[in-house]
XYZ file of C-alpha atoms in Angstrom:
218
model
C -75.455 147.487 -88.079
C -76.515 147.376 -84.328
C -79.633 149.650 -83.372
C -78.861 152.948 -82.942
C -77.487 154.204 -79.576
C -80.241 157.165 -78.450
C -78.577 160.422 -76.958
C -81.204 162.741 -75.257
C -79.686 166.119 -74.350
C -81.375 168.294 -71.688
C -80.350 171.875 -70.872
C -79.974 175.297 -71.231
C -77.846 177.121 -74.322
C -74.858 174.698 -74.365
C -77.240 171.923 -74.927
C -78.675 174.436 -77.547
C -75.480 174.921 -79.026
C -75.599 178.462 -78.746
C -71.999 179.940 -79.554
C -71.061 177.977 -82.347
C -71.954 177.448 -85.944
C -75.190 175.136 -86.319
C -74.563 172.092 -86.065
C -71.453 172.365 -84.423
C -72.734 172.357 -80.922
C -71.440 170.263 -78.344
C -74.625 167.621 -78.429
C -73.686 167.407 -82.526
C -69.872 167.384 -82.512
C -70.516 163.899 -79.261
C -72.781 162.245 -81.939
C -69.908 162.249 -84.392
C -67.300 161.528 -82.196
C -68.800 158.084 -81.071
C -69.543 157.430 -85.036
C -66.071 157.527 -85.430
C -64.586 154.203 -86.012
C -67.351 152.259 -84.883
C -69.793 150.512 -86.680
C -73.034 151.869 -85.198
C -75.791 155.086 -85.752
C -75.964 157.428 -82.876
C -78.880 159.828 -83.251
C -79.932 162.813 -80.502
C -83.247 164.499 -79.484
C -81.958 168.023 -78.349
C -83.773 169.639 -75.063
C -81.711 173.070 -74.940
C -83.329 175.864 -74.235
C -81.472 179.400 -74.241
C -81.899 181.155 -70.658
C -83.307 178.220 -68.842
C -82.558 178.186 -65.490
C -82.681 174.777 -63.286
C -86.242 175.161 -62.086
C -87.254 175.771 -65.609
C -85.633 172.655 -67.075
C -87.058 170.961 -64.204
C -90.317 172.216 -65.455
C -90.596 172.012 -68.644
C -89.437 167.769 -67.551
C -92.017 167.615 -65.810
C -94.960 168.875 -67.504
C -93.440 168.030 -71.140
C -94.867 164.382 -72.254
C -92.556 164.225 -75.166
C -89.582 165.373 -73.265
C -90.150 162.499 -70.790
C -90.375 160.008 -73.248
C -87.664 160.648 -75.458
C -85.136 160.817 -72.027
C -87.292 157.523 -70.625
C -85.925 155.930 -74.033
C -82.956 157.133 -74.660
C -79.378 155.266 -73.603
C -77.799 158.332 -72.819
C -78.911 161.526 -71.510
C -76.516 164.607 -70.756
C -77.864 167.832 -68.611
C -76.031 171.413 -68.584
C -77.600 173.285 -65.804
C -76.584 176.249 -63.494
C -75.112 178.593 -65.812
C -77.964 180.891 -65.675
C -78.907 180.204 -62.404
C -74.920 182.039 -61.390
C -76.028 184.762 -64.429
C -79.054 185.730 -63.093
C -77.996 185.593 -59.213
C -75.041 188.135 -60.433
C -76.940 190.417 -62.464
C -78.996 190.539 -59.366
C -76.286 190.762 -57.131
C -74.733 193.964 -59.185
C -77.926 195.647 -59.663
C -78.716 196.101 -56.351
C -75.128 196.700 -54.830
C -75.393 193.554 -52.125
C -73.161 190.578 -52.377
C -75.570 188.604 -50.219
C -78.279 189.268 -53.168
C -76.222 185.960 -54.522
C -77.088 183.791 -52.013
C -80.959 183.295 -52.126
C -80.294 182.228 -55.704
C -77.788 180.148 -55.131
C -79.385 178.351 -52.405
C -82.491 177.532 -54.928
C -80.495 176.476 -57.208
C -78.684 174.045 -55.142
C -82.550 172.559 -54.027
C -83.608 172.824 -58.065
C -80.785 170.849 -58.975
C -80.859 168.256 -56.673
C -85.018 167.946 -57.438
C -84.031 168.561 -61.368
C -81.071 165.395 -61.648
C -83.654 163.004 -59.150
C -86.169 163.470 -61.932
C -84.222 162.797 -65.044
C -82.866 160.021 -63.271
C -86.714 158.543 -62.148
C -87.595 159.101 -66.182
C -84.686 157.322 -67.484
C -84.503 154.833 -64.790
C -80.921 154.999 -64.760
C -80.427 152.548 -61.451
C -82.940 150.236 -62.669
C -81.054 149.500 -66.227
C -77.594 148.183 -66.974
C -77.306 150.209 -70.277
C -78.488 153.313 -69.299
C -75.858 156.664 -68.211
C -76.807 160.222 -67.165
C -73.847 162.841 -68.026
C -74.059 165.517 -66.650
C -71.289 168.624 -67.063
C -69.973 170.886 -64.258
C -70.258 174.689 -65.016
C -67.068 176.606 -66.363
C -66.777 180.139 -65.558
C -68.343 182.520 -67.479
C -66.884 185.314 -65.554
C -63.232 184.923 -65.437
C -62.385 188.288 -64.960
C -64.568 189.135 -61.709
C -62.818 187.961 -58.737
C -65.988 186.864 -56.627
C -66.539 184.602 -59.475
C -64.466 181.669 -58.765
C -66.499 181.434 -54.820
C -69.814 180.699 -57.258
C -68.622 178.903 -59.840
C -66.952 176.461 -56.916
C -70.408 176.513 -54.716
C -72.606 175.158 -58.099
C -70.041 172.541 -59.154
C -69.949 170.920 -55.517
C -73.598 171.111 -55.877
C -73.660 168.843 -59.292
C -70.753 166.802 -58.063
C -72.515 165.881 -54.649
C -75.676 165.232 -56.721
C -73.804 162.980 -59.147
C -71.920 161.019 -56.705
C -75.183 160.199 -55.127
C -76.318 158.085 -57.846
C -72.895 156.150 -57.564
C -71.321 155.435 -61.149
C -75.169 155.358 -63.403
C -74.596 159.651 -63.111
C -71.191 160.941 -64.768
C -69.433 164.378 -64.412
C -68.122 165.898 -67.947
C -65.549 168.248 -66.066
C -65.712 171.051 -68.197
C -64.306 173.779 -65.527
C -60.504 172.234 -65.453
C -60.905 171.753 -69.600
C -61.762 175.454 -69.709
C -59.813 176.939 -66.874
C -56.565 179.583 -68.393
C -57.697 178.722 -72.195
C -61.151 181.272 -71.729
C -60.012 183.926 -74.208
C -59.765 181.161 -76.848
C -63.181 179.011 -75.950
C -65.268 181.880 -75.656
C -67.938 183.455 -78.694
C -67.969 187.077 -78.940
C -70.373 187.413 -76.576
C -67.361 186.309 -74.019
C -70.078 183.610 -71.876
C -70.797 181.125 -74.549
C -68.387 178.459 -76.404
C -67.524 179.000 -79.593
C -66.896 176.257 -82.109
C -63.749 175.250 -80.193
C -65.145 175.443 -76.912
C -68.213 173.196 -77.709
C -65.375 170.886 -79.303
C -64.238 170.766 -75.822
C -67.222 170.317 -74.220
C -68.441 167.267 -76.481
C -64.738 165.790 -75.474
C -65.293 166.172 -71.442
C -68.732 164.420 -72.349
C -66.935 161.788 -74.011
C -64.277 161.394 -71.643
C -66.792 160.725 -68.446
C -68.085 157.809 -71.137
C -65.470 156.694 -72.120
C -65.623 153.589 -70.063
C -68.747 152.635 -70.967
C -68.883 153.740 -74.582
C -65.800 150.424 -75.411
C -69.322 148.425 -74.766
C -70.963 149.390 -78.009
């Protein structure tokens, strides 16, 4: 057997796995899925951390030596980011009554994100290496059922699409928004943001579609 392929995973809840049985998380369910079949290990570090925002993440990269490492080693890293970022902006926003109260968030998480995915990419020295891939997934939408929700869910994925396409191919979008899009009321945990079991199932699929290319090299 080959050395094992190294998945770091770098986020907020999703990453976490929040939503579904333990275990059964997203990160978990894409180490099985590229066991299947193949005659390799794949073993994860896993970075979520419930509530993070993107400035936190970026953060806690930053000032976290054993973070860095593990994503400087690893072959693969995936990010979830923005979720709370929209979350907090709209708690905000229906607190005080003003629908500009979502902008100023919005806007910092657009400048987080870009500073957050040009820091994970620096660590992992994704354009310097050949085998190396950032995935990182678009943002579904929590919120379904408010109509000002589908103007913020569409401003944060352009944000992580622009950033990805920056980097060319070495950064990959998991497009989790069109997997989730109509099927919410059968993704969604009880606590009707996070996956459940399915919905990480579906997640860890996007992840391993956007690889899928590059995963027939191992």
């Amino acid at each position: 057997m080959t050395n094992p392929i190294k998945l770091t995973a770098v986020g907020d809840s999703l990453t976490f796995g929040t939503g579904a049985p333990e275990r059964k998380g997203f990160v978990w369910v894409v180490q099985e899925l590229w066991r299947s079949g193949r005659p390799l290990d794949v073993v994860h570090r896993n970075y979520g951390v419930v509530g993070a925002t993107t400035a936190e993440t970026l953060e806690r990269l930053l000032a976290n030596g054993e973070l860095r490492r593990a994503v400087a080693s690893a072959d693969v890293v995936t990010l979830t980011a923005g979720g709370n970022d929209l979350i907090r902006a709209a708690m905000r926003m229906y607190i005080q009554g003003e629908t500009r109260s979502m902008k100023p968030g919005m806007r910092a998480f657009a400048l987080a994100y870009k500073d957050l995915l040009g820091e994970l990419v620096a660590v992992h020295r994704t354009m310097e290496r050949d085998d190396a891939r950032v995935v990182v997934t678009d943002c579904y939408n929590p919120f379904p059922q408010v109509r000002d929700a589908v103007l913020w869910i569409n401003f944060v994925n352009r944000c992580i699409h622009r950033c990805a396409a920056s980097y060319g191919g070495k950064v990959l979008v998991a497009r989790s928004y069109d997997a989730f899009l109509g099927r919410e009321a059968h993704l969604f945990a009880d606590d009707g943001v996070h996956p459940n079991e399915q919905g990480h199932a579906v997640l860890a699929a996007c992840v391993a579609e956007a690889l899928s290319s590059y995963a027939e090299g191992w």
